[in-house]
mmCIF file of C-alpha atoms in Angstrom:
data_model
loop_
_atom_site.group_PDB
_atom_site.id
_atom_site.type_symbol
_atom_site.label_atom_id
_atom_site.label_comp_id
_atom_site.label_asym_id
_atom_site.label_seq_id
_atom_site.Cartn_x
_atom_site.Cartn_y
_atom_site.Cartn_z
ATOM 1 C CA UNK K 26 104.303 -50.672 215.768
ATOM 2 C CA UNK K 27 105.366 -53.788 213.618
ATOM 3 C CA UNK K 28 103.522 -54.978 210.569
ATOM 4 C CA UNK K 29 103.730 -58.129 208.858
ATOM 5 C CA UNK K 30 102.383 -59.852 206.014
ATOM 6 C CA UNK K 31 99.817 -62.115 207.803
ATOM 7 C CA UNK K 32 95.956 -62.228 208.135
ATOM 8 C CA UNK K 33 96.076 -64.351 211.128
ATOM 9 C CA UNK K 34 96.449 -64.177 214.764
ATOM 10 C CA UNK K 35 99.063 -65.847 216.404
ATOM 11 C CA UNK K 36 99.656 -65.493 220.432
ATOM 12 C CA UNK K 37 102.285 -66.984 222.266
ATOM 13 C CA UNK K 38 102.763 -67.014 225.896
ATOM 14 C CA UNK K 39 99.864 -64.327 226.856
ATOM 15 C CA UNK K 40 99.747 -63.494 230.448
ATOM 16 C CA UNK K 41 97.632 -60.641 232.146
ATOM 17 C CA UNK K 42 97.183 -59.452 235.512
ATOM 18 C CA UNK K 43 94.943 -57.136 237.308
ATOM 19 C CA UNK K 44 94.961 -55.688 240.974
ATOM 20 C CA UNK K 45 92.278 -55.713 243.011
ATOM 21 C CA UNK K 46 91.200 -55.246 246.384
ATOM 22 C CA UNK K 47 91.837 -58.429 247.487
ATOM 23 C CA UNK K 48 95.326 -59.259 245.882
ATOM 24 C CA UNK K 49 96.384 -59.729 241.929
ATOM 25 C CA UNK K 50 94.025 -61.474 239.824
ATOM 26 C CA UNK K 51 95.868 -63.655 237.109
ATOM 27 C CA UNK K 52 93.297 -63.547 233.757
ATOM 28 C CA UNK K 53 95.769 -65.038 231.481
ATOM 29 C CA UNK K 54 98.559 -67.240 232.232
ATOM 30 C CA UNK K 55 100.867 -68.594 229.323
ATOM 31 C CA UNK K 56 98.210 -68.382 226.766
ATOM 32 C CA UNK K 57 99.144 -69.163 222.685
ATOM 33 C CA UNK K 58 96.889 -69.897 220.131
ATOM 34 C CA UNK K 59 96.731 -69.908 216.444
ATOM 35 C CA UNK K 60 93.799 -69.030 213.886
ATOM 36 C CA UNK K 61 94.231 -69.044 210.751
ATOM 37 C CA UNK K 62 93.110 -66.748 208.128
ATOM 38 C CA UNK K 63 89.185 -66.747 207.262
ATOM 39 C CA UNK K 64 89.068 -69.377 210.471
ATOM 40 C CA UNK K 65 86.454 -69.253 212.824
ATOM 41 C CA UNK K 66 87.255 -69.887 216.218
ATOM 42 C CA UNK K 67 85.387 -70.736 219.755
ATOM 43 C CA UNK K 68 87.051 -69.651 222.880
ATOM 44 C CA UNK K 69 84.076 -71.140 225.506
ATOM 45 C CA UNK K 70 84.722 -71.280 229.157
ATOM 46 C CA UNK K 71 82.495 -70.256 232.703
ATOM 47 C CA UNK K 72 82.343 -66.693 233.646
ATOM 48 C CA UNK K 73 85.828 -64.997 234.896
ATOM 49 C CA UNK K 74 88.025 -67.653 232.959
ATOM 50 C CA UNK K 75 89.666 -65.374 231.142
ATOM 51 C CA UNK K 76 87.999 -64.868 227.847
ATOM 52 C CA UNK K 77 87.081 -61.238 227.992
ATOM 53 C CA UNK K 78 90.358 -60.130 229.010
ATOM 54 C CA UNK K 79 91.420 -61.847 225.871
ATOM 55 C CA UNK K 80 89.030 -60.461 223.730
ATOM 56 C CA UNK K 81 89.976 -57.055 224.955
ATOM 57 C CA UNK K 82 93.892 -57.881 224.551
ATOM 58 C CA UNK K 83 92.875 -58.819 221.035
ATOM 59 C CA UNK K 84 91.040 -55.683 220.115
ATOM 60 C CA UNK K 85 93.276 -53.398 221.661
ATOM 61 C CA UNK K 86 90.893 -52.112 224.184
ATOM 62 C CA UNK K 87 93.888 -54.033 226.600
ATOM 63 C CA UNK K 88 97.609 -53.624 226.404
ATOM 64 C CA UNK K 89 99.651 -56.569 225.940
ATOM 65 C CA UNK K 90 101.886 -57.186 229.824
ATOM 66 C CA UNK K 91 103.626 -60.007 228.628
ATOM 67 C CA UNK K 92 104.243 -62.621 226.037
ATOM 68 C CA UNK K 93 103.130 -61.655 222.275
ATOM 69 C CA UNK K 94 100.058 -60.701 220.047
ATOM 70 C CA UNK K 95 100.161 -60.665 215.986
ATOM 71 C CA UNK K 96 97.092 -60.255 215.309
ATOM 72 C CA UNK K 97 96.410 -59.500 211.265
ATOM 73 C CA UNK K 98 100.024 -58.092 211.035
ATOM 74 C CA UNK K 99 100.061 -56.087 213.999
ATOM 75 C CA UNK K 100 102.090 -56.591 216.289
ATOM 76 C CA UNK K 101 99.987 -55.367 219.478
ATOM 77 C CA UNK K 102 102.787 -56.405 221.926
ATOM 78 C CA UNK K 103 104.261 -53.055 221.291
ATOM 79 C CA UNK K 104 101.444 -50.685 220.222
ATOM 80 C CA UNK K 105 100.754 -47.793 222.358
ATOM 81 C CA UNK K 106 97.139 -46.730 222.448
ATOM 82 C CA UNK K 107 96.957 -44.397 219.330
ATOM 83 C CA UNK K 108 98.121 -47.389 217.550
ATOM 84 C CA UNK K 109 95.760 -49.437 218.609
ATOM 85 C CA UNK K 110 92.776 -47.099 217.699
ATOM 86 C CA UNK K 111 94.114 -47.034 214.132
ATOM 87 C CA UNK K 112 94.089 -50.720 214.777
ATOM 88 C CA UNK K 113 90.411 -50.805 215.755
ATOM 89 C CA UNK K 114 89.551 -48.463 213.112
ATOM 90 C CA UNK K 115 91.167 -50.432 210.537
ATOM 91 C CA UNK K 116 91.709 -54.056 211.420
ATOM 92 C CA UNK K 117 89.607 -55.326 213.996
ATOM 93 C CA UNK K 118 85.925 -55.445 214.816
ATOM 94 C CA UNK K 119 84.369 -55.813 217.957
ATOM 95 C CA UNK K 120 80.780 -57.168 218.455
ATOM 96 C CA UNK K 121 79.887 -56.644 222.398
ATOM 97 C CA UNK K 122 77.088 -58.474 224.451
ATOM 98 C CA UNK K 123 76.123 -54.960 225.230
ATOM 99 C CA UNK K 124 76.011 -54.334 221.743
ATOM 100 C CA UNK K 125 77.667 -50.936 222.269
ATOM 101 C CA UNK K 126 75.801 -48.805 219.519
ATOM 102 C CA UNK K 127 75.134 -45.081 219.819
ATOM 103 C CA UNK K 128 72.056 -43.955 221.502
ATOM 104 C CA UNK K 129 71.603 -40.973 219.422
ATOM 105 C CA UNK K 130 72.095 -42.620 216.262
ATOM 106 C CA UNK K 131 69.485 -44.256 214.478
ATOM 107 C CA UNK K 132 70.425 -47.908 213.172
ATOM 108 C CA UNK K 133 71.393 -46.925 209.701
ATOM 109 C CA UNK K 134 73.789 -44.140 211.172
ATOM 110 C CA UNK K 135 75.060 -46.763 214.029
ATOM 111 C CA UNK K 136 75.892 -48.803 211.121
ATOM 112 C CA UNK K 137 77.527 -46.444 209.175
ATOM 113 C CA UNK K 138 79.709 -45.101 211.871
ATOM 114 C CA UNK K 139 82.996 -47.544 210.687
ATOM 115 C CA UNK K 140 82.894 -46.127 207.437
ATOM 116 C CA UNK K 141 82.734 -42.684 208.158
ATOM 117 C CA UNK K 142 85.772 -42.940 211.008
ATOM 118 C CA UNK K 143 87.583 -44.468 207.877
ATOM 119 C CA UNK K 144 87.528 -41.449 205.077
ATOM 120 C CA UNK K 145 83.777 -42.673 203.299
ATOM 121 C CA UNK K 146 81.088 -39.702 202.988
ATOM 122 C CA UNK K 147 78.362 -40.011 205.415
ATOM 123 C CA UNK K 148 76.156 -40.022 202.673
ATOM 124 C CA UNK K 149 77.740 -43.034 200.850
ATOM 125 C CA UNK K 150 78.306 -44.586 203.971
ATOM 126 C CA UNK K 151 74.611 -44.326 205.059
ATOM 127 C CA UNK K 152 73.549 -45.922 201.569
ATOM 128 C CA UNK K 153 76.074 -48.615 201.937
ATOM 129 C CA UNK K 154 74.477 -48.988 205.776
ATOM 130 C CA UNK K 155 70.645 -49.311 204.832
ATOM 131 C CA UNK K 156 71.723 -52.255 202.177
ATOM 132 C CA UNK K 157 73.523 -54.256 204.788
ATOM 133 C CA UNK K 158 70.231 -53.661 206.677
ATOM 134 C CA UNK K 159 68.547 -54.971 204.023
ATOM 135 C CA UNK K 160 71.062 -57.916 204.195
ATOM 136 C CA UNK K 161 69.926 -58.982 207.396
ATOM 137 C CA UNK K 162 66.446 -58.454 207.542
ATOM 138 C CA UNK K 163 66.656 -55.060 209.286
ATOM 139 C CA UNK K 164 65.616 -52.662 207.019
ATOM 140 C CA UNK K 165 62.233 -51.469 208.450
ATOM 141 C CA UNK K 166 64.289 -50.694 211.278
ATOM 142 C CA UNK K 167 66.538 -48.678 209.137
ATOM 143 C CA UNK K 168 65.513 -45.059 210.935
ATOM 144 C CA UNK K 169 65.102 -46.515 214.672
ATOM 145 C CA UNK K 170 67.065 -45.933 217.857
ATOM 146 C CA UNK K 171 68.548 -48.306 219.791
ATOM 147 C CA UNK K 172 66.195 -47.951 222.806
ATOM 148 C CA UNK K 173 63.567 -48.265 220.225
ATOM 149 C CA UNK K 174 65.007 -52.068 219.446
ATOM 150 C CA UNK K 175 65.068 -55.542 221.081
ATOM 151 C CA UNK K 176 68.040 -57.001 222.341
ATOM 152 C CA UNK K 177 67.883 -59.334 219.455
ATOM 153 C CA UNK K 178 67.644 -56.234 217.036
ATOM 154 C CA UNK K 179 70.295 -54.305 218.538
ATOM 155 C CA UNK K 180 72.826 -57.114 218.001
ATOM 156 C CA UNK K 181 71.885 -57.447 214.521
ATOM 157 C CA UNK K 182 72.923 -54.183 213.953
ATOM 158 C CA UNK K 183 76.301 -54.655 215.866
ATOM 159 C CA UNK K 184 76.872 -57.483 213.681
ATOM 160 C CA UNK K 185 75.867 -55.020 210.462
ATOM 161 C CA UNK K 186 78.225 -52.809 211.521
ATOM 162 C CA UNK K 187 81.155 -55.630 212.186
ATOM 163 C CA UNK K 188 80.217 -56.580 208.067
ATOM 164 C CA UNK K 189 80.230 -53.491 206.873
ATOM 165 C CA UNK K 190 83.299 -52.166 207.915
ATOM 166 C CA UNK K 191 84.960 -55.553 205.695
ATOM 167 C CA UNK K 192 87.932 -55.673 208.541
ATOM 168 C CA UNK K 193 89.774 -58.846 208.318
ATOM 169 C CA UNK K 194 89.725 -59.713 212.008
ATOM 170 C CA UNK K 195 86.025 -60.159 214.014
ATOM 171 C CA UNK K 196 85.871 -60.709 217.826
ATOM 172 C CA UNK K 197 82.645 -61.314 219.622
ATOM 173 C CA UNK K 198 82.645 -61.343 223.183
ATOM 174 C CA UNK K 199 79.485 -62.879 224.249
ATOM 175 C CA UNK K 200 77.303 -62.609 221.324
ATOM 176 C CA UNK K 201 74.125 -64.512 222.035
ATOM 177 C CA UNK K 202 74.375 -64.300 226.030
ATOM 178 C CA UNK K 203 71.224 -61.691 226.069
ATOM 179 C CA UNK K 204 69.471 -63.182 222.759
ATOM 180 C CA UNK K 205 67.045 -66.356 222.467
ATOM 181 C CA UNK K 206 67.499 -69.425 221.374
ATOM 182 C CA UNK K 207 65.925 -68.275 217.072
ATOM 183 C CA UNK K 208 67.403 -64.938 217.245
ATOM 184 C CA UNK K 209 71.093 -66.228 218.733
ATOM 185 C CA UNK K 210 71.179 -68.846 215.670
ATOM 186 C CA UNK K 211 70.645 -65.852 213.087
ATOM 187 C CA UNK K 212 73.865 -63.665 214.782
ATOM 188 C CA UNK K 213 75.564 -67.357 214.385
ATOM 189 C CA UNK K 214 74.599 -68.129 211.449
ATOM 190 C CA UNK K 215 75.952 -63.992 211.037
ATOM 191 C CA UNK K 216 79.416 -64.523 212.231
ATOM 192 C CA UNK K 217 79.666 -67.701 210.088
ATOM 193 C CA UNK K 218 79.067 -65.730 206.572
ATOM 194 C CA UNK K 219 81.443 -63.133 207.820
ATOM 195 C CA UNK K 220 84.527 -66.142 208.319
ATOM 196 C CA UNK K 221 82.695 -67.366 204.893
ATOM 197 C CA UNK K 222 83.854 -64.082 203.280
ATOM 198 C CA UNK K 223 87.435 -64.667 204.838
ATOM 199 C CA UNK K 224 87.207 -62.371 207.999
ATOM 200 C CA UNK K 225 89.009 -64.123 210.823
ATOM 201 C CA UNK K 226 86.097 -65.108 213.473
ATOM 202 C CA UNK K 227 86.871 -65.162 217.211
ATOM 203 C CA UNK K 228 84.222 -65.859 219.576
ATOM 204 C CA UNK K 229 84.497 -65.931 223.062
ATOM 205 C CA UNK K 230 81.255 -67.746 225.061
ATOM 206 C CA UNK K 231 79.799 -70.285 227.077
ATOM 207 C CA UNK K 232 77.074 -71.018 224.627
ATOM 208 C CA UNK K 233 77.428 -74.286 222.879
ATOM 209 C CA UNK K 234 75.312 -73.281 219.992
ATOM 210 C CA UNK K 235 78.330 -70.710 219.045
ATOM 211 C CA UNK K 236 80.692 -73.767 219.152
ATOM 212 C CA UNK K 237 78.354 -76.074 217.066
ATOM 213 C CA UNK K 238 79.204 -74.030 213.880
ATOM 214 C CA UNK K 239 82.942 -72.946 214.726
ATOM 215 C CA UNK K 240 85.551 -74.580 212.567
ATOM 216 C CA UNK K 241 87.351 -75.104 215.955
ATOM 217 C CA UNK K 242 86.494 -74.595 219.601
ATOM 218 C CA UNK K 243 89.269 -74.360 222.281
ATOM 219 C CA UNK K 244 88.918 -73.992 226.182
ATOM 220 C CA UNK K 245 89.965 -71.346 228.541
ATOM 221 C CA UNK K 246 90.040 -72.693 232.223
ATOM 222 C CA UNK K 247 91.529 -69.752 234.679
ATOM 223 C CA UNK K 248 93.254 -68.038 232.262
ATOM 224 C CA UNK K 249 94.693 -71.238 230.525
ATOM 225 C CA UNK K 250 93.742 -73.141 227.238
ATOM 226 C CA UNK K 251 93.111 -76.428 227.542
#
């Protein structure tokens, strides 16, 4: 796996194809983009354009079939999968619409999670949790479980988590899709601090709010930018 000095994320000439029942299914064809360091960046387009598959490609939850990824100075276009958990663990976040937290975890643990896979004592890690908690107006819900949450909730703690952790790279896939219209401006208003602090923001959505307070918004139209 290649690193290089660079915060950023440069693709160039992403393509990706899946089989399915009915023939191949081309998600990405000839994609390249560039975001800058501490940038935050809107990837909007209709359902099955393409920006999932990129999200995944970018958090290494996808391998890379052809054309490049540096994202943050990995190279992901030659990772195998334990490099790209170290890679999740380390460099990117990943904020999901399905919020992804553990069930038997209360919200401070969820939150701590990051810090613990990274070396930190649970116990530090769990103080460090309930403040960013605190940060976000969650900290009466400090010792609930997820099913014990709204949607709205449960996404502020995926974002608390995506904070915490201090990674430079942040991809949201989806963010506000299940939130409404008060509680989708707070996670905005979230992701915007964290590019603020100089984590590199991608979002990936259809919702024009999300776009409003990008620096830059760029569209993906069957797997191509345009």
């Amino acid at each position: 796996m290649t690193h290089l000095p660079t915060t950023g994320v440069v693709l160039q000439d992403l393509s990706h194809t899946f089989d399915s029942p009915t023939g191949p299914v081309h998600a990405l064809r000839g994609l390249s983009l560039d975001v800058a360091p501490g940038e935050m960046v809107v990837v909007k387009g209709v359902s099955g354009s393409g920006k999932s598959t990129l999200i995944g490609i970018l958090a290494g939850l996808i391998s890379v079939q052809h054309g490049s990824a540096m994202c943050c100075g990995t190279d992901l276009s030659v990772a195998d999968r334990a490099d790209r958990a170290y890679y999740r663990r380390h460099t990117a976040s990943v904020i999901f619409q399905e919020y992804n937290l553990i069930s038997s975890l209360t919200a401070e643990e969820n939150v701590a999670v990051p810090l613990a896979l990274t070396g930190t004592r649970f116990t530090a890690a769990r103080t460090r949790a309930r403040r960013a908690l605190e940060d976000i107006g969650l900290d009466g819900l400090a010792d609930r479980f997820p099913g014990e949450m709204s949607g709205g909730q449960r996404q502020r703690v995926a974002i608390a988590r995506a904070m915490i952790s201090r990674k430079p790279l942040v991809l949201a896939d989806e963010p506000t899709g299940a939130l409404d219209r008060h509680t989708a401006a707070l996670v905005v208003a979230m992701l915007r601090d964290l590019s603020h602090r100089g984590c590199t923001v991608i979002a990936a959505t259809h919702d024009p709010a999300v776009g409003d307070q990008a620096d830059r918004v760029v569209e993906i139209v069957d797997g191509c930018l345009h």
